[in-house]
CSV table of C-alpha atoms and ligand atoms in Angstrom, one decimal:
chain,number,residue,atom,x,y,z
T,57,MET,CA,-6.9,103.9,137.1
T,58,ARG,CA,-5.2,102.7,140.3
T,59,ILE,CA,-1.7,101.1,140.7
T,60,LEU,CA,-0.1,99.6,143.7
T,61,GLY,CA,3.6,100.2,143.8
T,62,ILE,CA,6.2,98.2,145.7
T,63,GLU,CA,9.9,99.2,146.4
T,64,SER,CA,12.3,96.7,148.0
T,65,SER,CA,15.7,97.2,146.2
T,66,CYS,CA,17.8,98.1,149.2
T,67,ASP,CA,17.1,98.8,152.9
T,68,GLU,CA,13.7,100.5,152.6
T,69,THR,CA,10.4,98.7,152.1
T,70,GLY,CA,8.0,101.2,150.4
T,71,VAL,CA,4.4,100.7,149.3
T,72,ALA,CA,2.0,103.2,147.7
T,73,LEU,CA,-1.3,103.4,146.0
T,74,ILE,CA,-1.7,106.0,143.2
T,75,ASP,CA,-4.8,107.0,141.3
T,76,SER,CA,-4.7,108.5,137.8
T,77,LYS,CA,-7.1,111.3,138.7
T,78,GLN,CA,-6.7,111.8,142.5
T,79,GLY,CA,-2.9,111.3,142.7
T,80,LEU,CA,-1.3,109.5,145.6
T,81,LEU,CA,-4.0,107.9,147.8
T,82,ALA,CA,-1.7,106.4,150.5
T,83,HIS,CA,1.9,105.5,151.0
T,84,ALA,CA,3.9,103.8,153.7
T,85,LEU,CA,7.6,103.2,154.3
T,86,TYR,CA,9.6,101.1,156.6
T,87,SER,CA,13.3,102.0,156.9
T,88,GLN,CA,15.7,99.3,158.0
T,89,VAL,CA,18.4,101.9,158.8
T,90,ALA,CA,18.5,101.1,162.5
T,91,GLU,CA,19.0,97.3,161.8
T,92,HIS,CA,22.0,98.0,159.6
T,93,ALA,CA,23.6,100.8,161.6
T,94,GLU,CA,25.6,98.6,163.9
T,95,TYR,CA,27.3,97.0,160.8
T,96,GLY,CA,28.1,100.4,159.2
T,97,GLY,CA,26.3,99.5,156.0
T,98,VAL,CA,23.5,97.4,154.5
T,99,VAL,CA,23.7,93.6,155.2
T,100,PRO,CA,22.0,92.1,152.2
T,101,GLU,CA,20.7,88.9,153.9
T,102,LEU,CA,19.2,91.0,156.8
T,103,ALA,CA,17.6,93.3,154.3
T,104,SER,CA,15.9,90.5,152.4
T,105,ARG,CA,14.5,89.0,155.7
T,106,ASP,CA,13.2,92.3,156.8
T,107,HIS,CA,11.4,92.9,153.5
T,108,VAL,CA,9.7,89.5,154.0
T,109,ARG,CA,8.5,90.7,157.5
T,110,LYS,CA,7.4,94.1,156.5
T,111,LEU,CA,6.0,94.0,153.0
T,112,MET,CA,2.5,92.4,153.6
T,113,PRO,CA,1.7,94.5,156.6
T,114,LEU,CA,2.6,97.6,154.7
T,115,ILE,CA,0.5,96.6,151.7
T,116,ARG,CA,-2.5,96.0,154.0
T,117,GLU,CA,-1.9,99.3,155.7
T,118,VAL,CA,-1.8,101.2,152.4
T,119,ILE,CA,-5.0,99.6,151.1
T,120,ALA,CA,-6.8,100.3,154.4
T,121,THR,CA,-5.6,103.9,154.6
T,122,ALA,CA,-6.7,104.6,151.1
T,123,LYS,CA,-10.1,102.8,151.8
T,124,ALA,CA,-9.5,100.9,148.6
T,125,SER,CA,-10.3,97.3,147.9
T,126,PRO,CA,-8.4,94.9,145.6
T,127,GLY,CA,-11.1,95.1,143.0
T,128,ASP,CA,-10.3,98.8,142.4
T,129,ILE,CA,-6.6,98.1,141.6
T,130,ASP,CA,-5.6,97.8,137.9
T,131,ALA,CA,-2.0,96.7,138.2
T,132,VAL,CA,0.9,96.1,140.6
T,133,SER,CA,4.2,97.7,139.8
T,134,TYR,CA,7.4,96.6,141.5
T,135,THR,CA,11.1,97.5,141.4
T,136,ALA,CA,12.8,94.8,139.3
T,137,GLY,CA,16.3,96.3,139.6
T,138,PRO,CA,19.0,97.5,140.0
T,139,GLY,CA,19.6,96.6,143.6
T,140,LEU,CA,20.3,93.7,146.0
T,141,VAL,CA,19.2,90.5,144.4
T,142,GLY,CA,17.5,89.0,147.5
T,143,ALA,CA,15.8,92.2,148.4
T,144,LEU,CA,14.5,92.6,144.8
T,145,LEU,CA,13.2,89.0,144.8
T,146,VAL,CA,11.1,89.6,147.9
T,147,GLY,CA,9.3,92.5,146.2
T,148,ALA,CA,9.0,90.9,142.8
T,149,MET,CA,7.6,87.6,144.2
T,150,ALA,CA,5.1,89.4,146.4
T,151,ALA,CA,4.0,91.8,143.6
T,152,ARG,CA,3.6,89.0,141.1
T,153,ALA,CA,1.7,86.7,143.5
T,154,ILE,CA,-0.7,89.5,144.5
T,155,ALA,CA,-1.2,90.6,140.9
T,156,TRP,CA,-1.9,87.0,139.8
T,157,SER,CA,-4.4,86.5,142.6
T,158,TRP,CA,-6.2,89.7,141.7
T,159,GLY,CA,-6.0,88.9,137.9
T,160,VAL,CA,-4.1,92.1,137.1
T,161,PRO,CA,-0.8,92.7,135.4
T,162,ALA,CA,2.5,93.0,137.3
T,163,ILE,CA,4.8,95.7,135.8
T,164,PRO,CA,8.5,95.7,136.4
T,165,ILE,CA,10.1,99.1,137.1
T,166,HIS,CA,13.7,100.3,136.9
T,167,HIS,CA,14.6,101.8,140.3
T,168,MET,CA,16.4,104.8,138.8
T,169,GLU,CA,13.4,105.5,136.5
T,170,GLY,CA,11.4,105.6,139.6
T,171,HIS,CA,13.8,108.2,141.1
T,172,LEU,CA,13.9,110.4,138.0
T,173,LEU,CA,10.1,110.4,137.6
T,174,ALA,CA,9.6,111.2,141.4
T,175,PRO,CA,9.5,115.0,140.8
T,176,MET,CA,6.3,114.4,138.7
T,177,LEU,CA,4.5,113.5,142.0
T,178,GLU,CA,4.7,117.2,142.8
T,179,ASP,CA,2.9,120.3,141.5
T,180,PRO,CA,4.0,121.9,139.3
T,181,ARG,CA,5.0,118.8,137.4
T,182,PRO,CA,8.0,119.1,135.1
T,183,GLU,CA,7.3,118.5,131.5
T,184,PHE,CA,9.4,116.5,129.1
T,185,PRO,CA,12.2,116.9,127.9
T,186,PHE,CA,14.4,117.6,130.9
T,187,LEU,CA,17.8,117.1,132.4
T,188,ALA,CA,17.9,114.8,135.4
T,189,LEU,CA,20.6,114.8,138.1
T,190,LEU,CA,20.3,111.4,139.9
T,191,VAL,CA,22.3,111.4,143.1
T,192,SER,CA,21.9,108.4,145.4
T,193,GLY,CA,23.9,106.0,147.5
T,194,GLY,CA,24.7,103.9,144.4
T,195,HIS,CA,24.5,106.2,141.5
T,196,THR,CA,25.5,109.6,140.2
T,197,MET,CA,24.2,110.4,136.8
T,198,LEU,CA,23.2,113.2,134.5
T,199,VAL,CA,20.5,112.0,132.2
T,200,HIS,CA,18.8,113.6,129.1
T,201,VAL,CA,15.2,112.5,129.5
T,202,GLU,CA,13.2,112.9,126.3
T,203,ALA,CA,10.2,110.9,127.4
T,204,VAL,CA,9.4,108.0,129.6
T,205,GLY,CA,11.8,105.2,128.6
T,206,ARG,CA,13.9,107.5,126.4
T,207,TYR,CA,17.0,108.2,128.4
T,208,THR,CA,20.5,109.1,127.4
T,209,VAL,CA,23.2,109.0,130.2
T,210,LEU,CA,25.3,112.2,129.6
T,211,GLY,CA,27.7,111.6,132.5
T,212,GLU,CA,28.2,109.4,135.5
T,213,SER,CA,30.6,108.7,138.3
T,214,LEU,CA,33.7,106.8,137.4
T,215,ASP,CA,34.2,105.7,141.0
T,216,ASP,CA,32.2,106.4,144.2
T,217,ALA,CA,28.6,107.6,143.9
T,218,VAL,CA,28.0,111.0,145.6
T,219,GLY,CA,26.0,109.4,148.5
T,220,GLU,CA,28.7,106.8,148.9
T,221,ALA,CA,31.3,109.5,149.2
T,222,PHE,CA,29.2,111.2,151.8
T,223,ASP,CA,28.8,108.0,153.7
T,224,LYS,CA,32.5,107.0,153.6
T,225,THR,CA,33.6,110.5,154.6
T,226,ALA,CA,31.1,110.6,157.4
T,227,LYS,CA,32.5,107.3,158.6
T,228,LEU,CA,36.1,108.6,158.8
T,229,LEU,CA,34.7,111.6,160.7
T,230,GLY,CA,33.3,109.1,163.2
T,231,LEU,CA,29.7,109.7,162.2
T,232,GLY,CA,27.1,106.9,162.1
T,233,TYR,CA,25.4,105.2,159.1
T,234,PRO,CA,23.9,106.5,156.8
T,235,GLY,CA,26.4,109.3,156.9
T,236,GLY,CA,25.0,111.8,154.4
T,237,PRO,CA,22.5,113.6,156.7
T,238,ALA,CA,24.8,113.4,159.7
T,239,LEU,CA,27.7,114.9,157.7
T,240,ALA,CA,25.4,117.7,156.4
T,241,SER,CA,24.3,118.7,159.8
T,242,LEU,CA,27.9,118.7,161.2
T,243,ALA,CA,28.9,120.8,158.2
T,244,GLU,CA,26.5,123.5,159.4
T,245,GLN,CA,28.9,124.2,162.4
T,246,GLY,CA,31.9,124.3,160.1
T,247,SER,CA,33.8,127.2,158.5
T,248,PRO,CA,33.4,127.6,154.8
T,249,ASP,CA,36.8,129.3,154.5
T,250,ARG,CA,39.3,127.1,156.4
T,251,PHE,CA,40.0,124.3,153.8
T,252,ALA,CA,39.9,124.4,150.0
T,253,PHE,CA,39.1,121.0,148.7
T,254,PRO,CA,39.4,120.3,144.9
T,255,ARG,CA,36.5,120.3,142.5
T,256,PRO,CA,37.2,117.0,140.8
T,257,MET,CA,37.1,116.8,136.9
T,258,THR,CA,35.7,120.3,136.5
T,259,ASP,CA,38.8,121.6,134.7
T,260,ARG,CA,38.3,119.4,131.7
T,261,PRO,CA,35.4,118.9,129.3
T,262,GLY,CA,32.8,116.3,129.8
T,263,LEU,CA,30.1,115.4,132.3
T,264,ASP,CA,31.5,112.5,134.2
T,265,PHE,CA,32.2,112.7,137.9
T,266,SER,CA,34.8,111.3,140.3
T,267,PHE,CA,34.3,111.5,144.1
T,268,SER,CA,36.6,109.0,145.6
T,269,GLY,CA,39.5,111.5,145.7
T,270,LEU,CA,37.5,113.9,147.9
T,271,LYS,CA,37.1,111.2,150.5
T,272,THR,CA,40.9,110.7,150.4
T,273,TYR,CA,41.5,114.4,150.6
T,274,ALA,CA,39.3,114.6,153.7
T,275,LEU,CA,41.3,111.7,155.2
T,276,ASN,CA,44.6,113.4,154.5
T,277,THR,CA,43.4,116.7,155.9
T,278,MET,CA,42.1,115.0,159.1
T,279,GLU,CA,45.5,113.2,159.6
T,280,LYS,CA,47.3,116.5,159.8
T,281,LEU,CA,44.9,117.8,162.6
T,282,ASP,CA,44.1,116.9,166.2
T,283,GLY,CA,40.7,115.7,165.1
T,284,GLY,CA,38.8,118.0,167.6
T,285,ALA,CA,35.1,118.8,167.1
T,286,GLN,CA,35.7,122.0,165.2
T,287,ASP,CA,38.3,120.3,162.9
T,288,LYS,CA,35.7,117.7,162.0
T,289,ALA,CA,33.0,120.3,161.3
T,290,ASP,CA,35.4,122.3,159.1
T,291,VAL,CA,36.3,119.2,157.1
T,292,ALA,CA,32.7,118.3,156.8
T,293,ARG,CA,31.9,121.8,155.5
T,294,ALA,CA,34.7,121.8,153.0
T,295,PHE,CA,33.8,118.4,151.7
T,296,GLU,CA,30.1,119.2,151.3
T,297,GLN,CA,31.0,122.5,149.6
T,298,ALA,CA,33.3,120.7,147.1
T,299,VAL,CA,30.7,118.1,146.3
T,300,VAL,CA,27.9,120.7,145.9
T,301,GLU,CA,30.0,123.0,143.7
T,302,THR,CA,31.2,120.1,141.5
T,303,LEU,CA,27.6,119.1,141.0
T,304,LEU,CA,26.6,122.7,140.2
T,305,ILE,CA,29.3,123.1,137.6
T,306,LYS,CA,28.4,119.9,135.8
T,307,CYS,CA,24.6,120.6,135.9
T,308,ARG,CA,25.2,124.1,134.5
T,309,ARG,CA,27.5,122.6,131.8
T,310,ALA,CA,24.9,120.0,130.9
T,311,LEU,CA,22.1,122.6,130.6
T,312,ARG,CA,24.2,124.8,128.3
T,313,GLU,CA,25.4,121.8,126.2
T,314,THR,CA,21.9,120.3,125.7
T,315,GLY,CA,19.9,123.6,125.6
T,316,LEU,CA,17.5,122.0,128.1
T,317,ARG,CA,15.7,124.5,130.4
T,318,ARG,CA,14.4,122.1,133.0
T,319,LEU,CA,16.5,120.3,135.6
T,320,VAL,CA,15.0,117.5,137.7
T,321,VAL,CA,16.9,116.3,140.8
T,322,ALA,CA,16.3,113.0,142.5
T,323,GLY,CA,17.9,110.4,144.8
T,324,GLY,CA,18.8,110.6,148.4
T,325,VAL,CA,21.5,113.3,148.1
T,326,GLY,CA,18.7,115.5,146.6
T,327,ALA,CA,17.6,116.0,150.2
T,328,ASN,CA,20.8,117.9,150.9
T,329,LYS,CA,19.9,121.5,151.8
T,330,ARG,CA,23.0,123.2,150.4
T,331,LEU,CA,22.7,121.3,147.1
T,332,ARG,CA,19.0,122.4,146.8
T,333,GLU,CA,19.9,126.0,147.5
T,334,GLY,CA,22.9,126.0,145.2
T,335,LEU,CA,20.8,124.6,142.3
T,336,GLN,CA,18.0,127.1,142.9
T,337,SER,CA,20.4,130.0,142.5
T,338,MET,CA,22.3,128.4,139.6
T,339,VAL,CA,19.1,127.8,137.5
T,340,ARG,CA,17.9,131.4,138.2
T,341,LYS,CA,21.1,132.7,136.6
T,342,GLU,CA,20.8,130.3,133.7
T,343,LYS,CA,17.1,131.2,133.2
T,344,ALA,CA,16.1,127.6,133.7
T,345,GLU,CA,13.9,125.8,136.3
T,346,VAL,CA,14.7,123.2,138.9
T,347,PHE,CA,12.2,120.5,140.2
T,348,PHE,CA,12.7,118.4,143.3
T,349,PRO,CA,10.6,115.7,144.9
T,350,ARG,CA,9.5,116.5,148.4
T,351,MET,CA,12.2,115.4,150.9
T,352,GLU,CA,10.6,112.0,151.7
T,353,PHE,CA,10.4,111.1,148.0
T,354,CYS,CA,14.1,111.9,147.4
T,355,THR,CA,15.1,108.7,149.2
T,356,ASP,CA,13.8,105.3,148.3
T,357,ASN,CA,10.0,105.1,148.5
T,358,GLY,CA,7.0,103.2,147.0
T,359,ALA,CA,5.3,106.3,145.6
T,360,MET,CA,7.9,106.7,142.8
T,361,ILE,CA,7.4,103.1,141.8
T,362,ALA,CA,3.6,103.4,141.8
T,363,LEU,CA,3.9,106.6,139.6
T,364,ALA,CA,6.3,104.9,137.2
T,365,GLY,CA,3.9,101.9,137.1
T,366,LEU,CA,1.0,104.2,136.4
T,367,ILE,CA,2.7,106.1,133.6
T,368,ARG,CA,3.8,102.9,132.0
T,369,TYR,CA,0.4,101.2,132.4
T,370,GLU,CA,-1.4,104.3,130.9
T,371,ALA,CA,1.0,104.0,128.0
T,372,GLY,CA,0.0,100.4,127.4
T,373,ALA,CA,2.6,98.4,129.4
T,374,ARG,CA,1.1,95.1,130.7
T,375,GLY,CA,4.1,93.3,132.1
T,376,GLU,CA,5.5,90.0,131.0
T,377,ALA,CA,4.5,86.4,131.6
T,378,THR,CA,8.0,85.5,132.7
T,379,PHE,CA,10.2,87.6,135.0
T,380,ALA,CA,13.7,88.1,136.2
T,381,VAL,CA,15.0,90.6,138.7
T,382,ARG,CA,18.0,92.6,137.4
T,383,PRO,CA,20.6,93.4,140.1
T,384,ARG,CA,22.6,95.3,137.4
T,385,TRP,CA,20.5,97.1,134.8
T,386,SER,CA,21.4,100.1,132.7
T,387,LEU,CA,18.9,102.9,132.4
T,388,GLU,CA,19.7,103.1,128.7
T,389,GLU,CA,18.3,99.6,128.1
T,390,LEU,CA,14.8,100.9,128.8
T,391,ARG,CA,12.4,101.5,126.0
T,392,GLU,CA,9.2,103.6,125.7
T,393,PRO,CA,6.2,101.6,127.0
T,394,ALA,CA,4.4,99.5,124.4
P,193,KG4,O1,18.3,107.2,147.0
P,193,KG4,P1,18.7,106.7,148.3
P,193,KG4,O2,17.7,106.7,149.4
P,193,KG4,O3,19.2,105.2,148.2
P,193,KG4,C1,19.8,104.7,147.1
P,193,KG4,O4,19.1,104.2,146.1
P,193,KG4,O5,21.1,104.7,147.1
P,193,KG4,O6,20.1,107.5,148.7
P,193,KG4,C2,20.7,107.3,149.9
P,193,KG4,C3,22.0,108.1,150.0
P,193,KG4,C4,22.9,107.8,151.2
P,193,KG4,O7,24.2,107.7,150.7
P,193,KG4,C5,22.7,109.0,152.1
P,193,KG4,O8,23.8,109.3,152.9
P,193,KG4,C6,22.4,110.1,151.1
P,193,KG4,O9,21.6,109.5,150.1
P,193,KG4,N1,21.8,111.3,151.7
P,193,KG4,C7,22.3,112.5,151.9
P,193,KG4,C8,21.4,113.3,152.6
P,193,KG4,N2,20.3,112.6,152.8
P,193,KG4,C9,20.5,111.3,152.3
P,193,KG4,N3,23.5,113.0,151.5
P,193,KG4,C10,23.8,114.3,151.8
P,193,KG4,N4,23.0,115.1,152.4
P,193,KG4,C11,21.8,114.7,152.8
P,193,KG4,N5,20.9,115.5,153.5
P,194,ZN,ZN1,17.3,104.8,145.4
């Protein structure tokens, strides 16, 4: 069985072809980061136009690289939400038109389901059930995953998502967009002992998060300093450390409360080195295991959408005759595939 997956929910155009026996056959990604950098964030209209330009060439490239032909492909899966409405529409229209012309089903996929299944592209593959930590630019969630389509959100951010907090703090340190990776590399030159940032919401029960206060804390700290290179690096280090430790505390709490022994990490912030190291040592002490997607599949990509499409198709999903993209769409509305 072969599924073509298409991702276009934000500023990355991703396409991949996956085979049920051979795994990932080919994947390609076009990142629009450079186009949006001068505006300091994603401009939705520019994102939609760029998806229009890049999607068909990427699809041709993936099919050619895999030496596949349309006749071998059993379904097309695409990100139907959540995300930017114009960007989603480009991927949905293309996926459905291609699927129609090939006479195969078009399967809508929830973007966050794609992220949380992404570690299953790797070997060893985590088995159900597991705890998932989803940390991206738009979401911060702890999810109890019983099976595909059976998700319970145990906690989420009440304000900024982790990636968003990284991006906003990076901006106030004068770093470019997207700020997460830039802040993380600046933090490597910073001292871990100079500033003690708070660990928000860790002193009370529950699994929700709040990150907007850390950004304000960073701003207030900066205002008291000259703002030299070392000051910035030290603030970056203290900020990163506070975020990582807060996530560690909540993940450990969720493992203990649910009794789950597998933790899966996904989303762009999952690429953060200190977070990866911290989680590795936390799970070792908890006698649990942690699974990450490879770096390039932490951020948005087509492979995770192809995989989610494959899993759903194998379980009987065949898409619907009508369709709508869902810019806002809760993970908990999903059901197990038919
Ligand atoms: O999952 P993703 O590619 O897109 C969304 O669906 O949001 O996540 C992007 C986010 C951005 O906020 C980016 O700054 C952050 O992930 N990010 C990082 C790192 N790499 C990407 N944050 C911290 N450290 C990193 N190494
Ligand atoms: Zn994403």
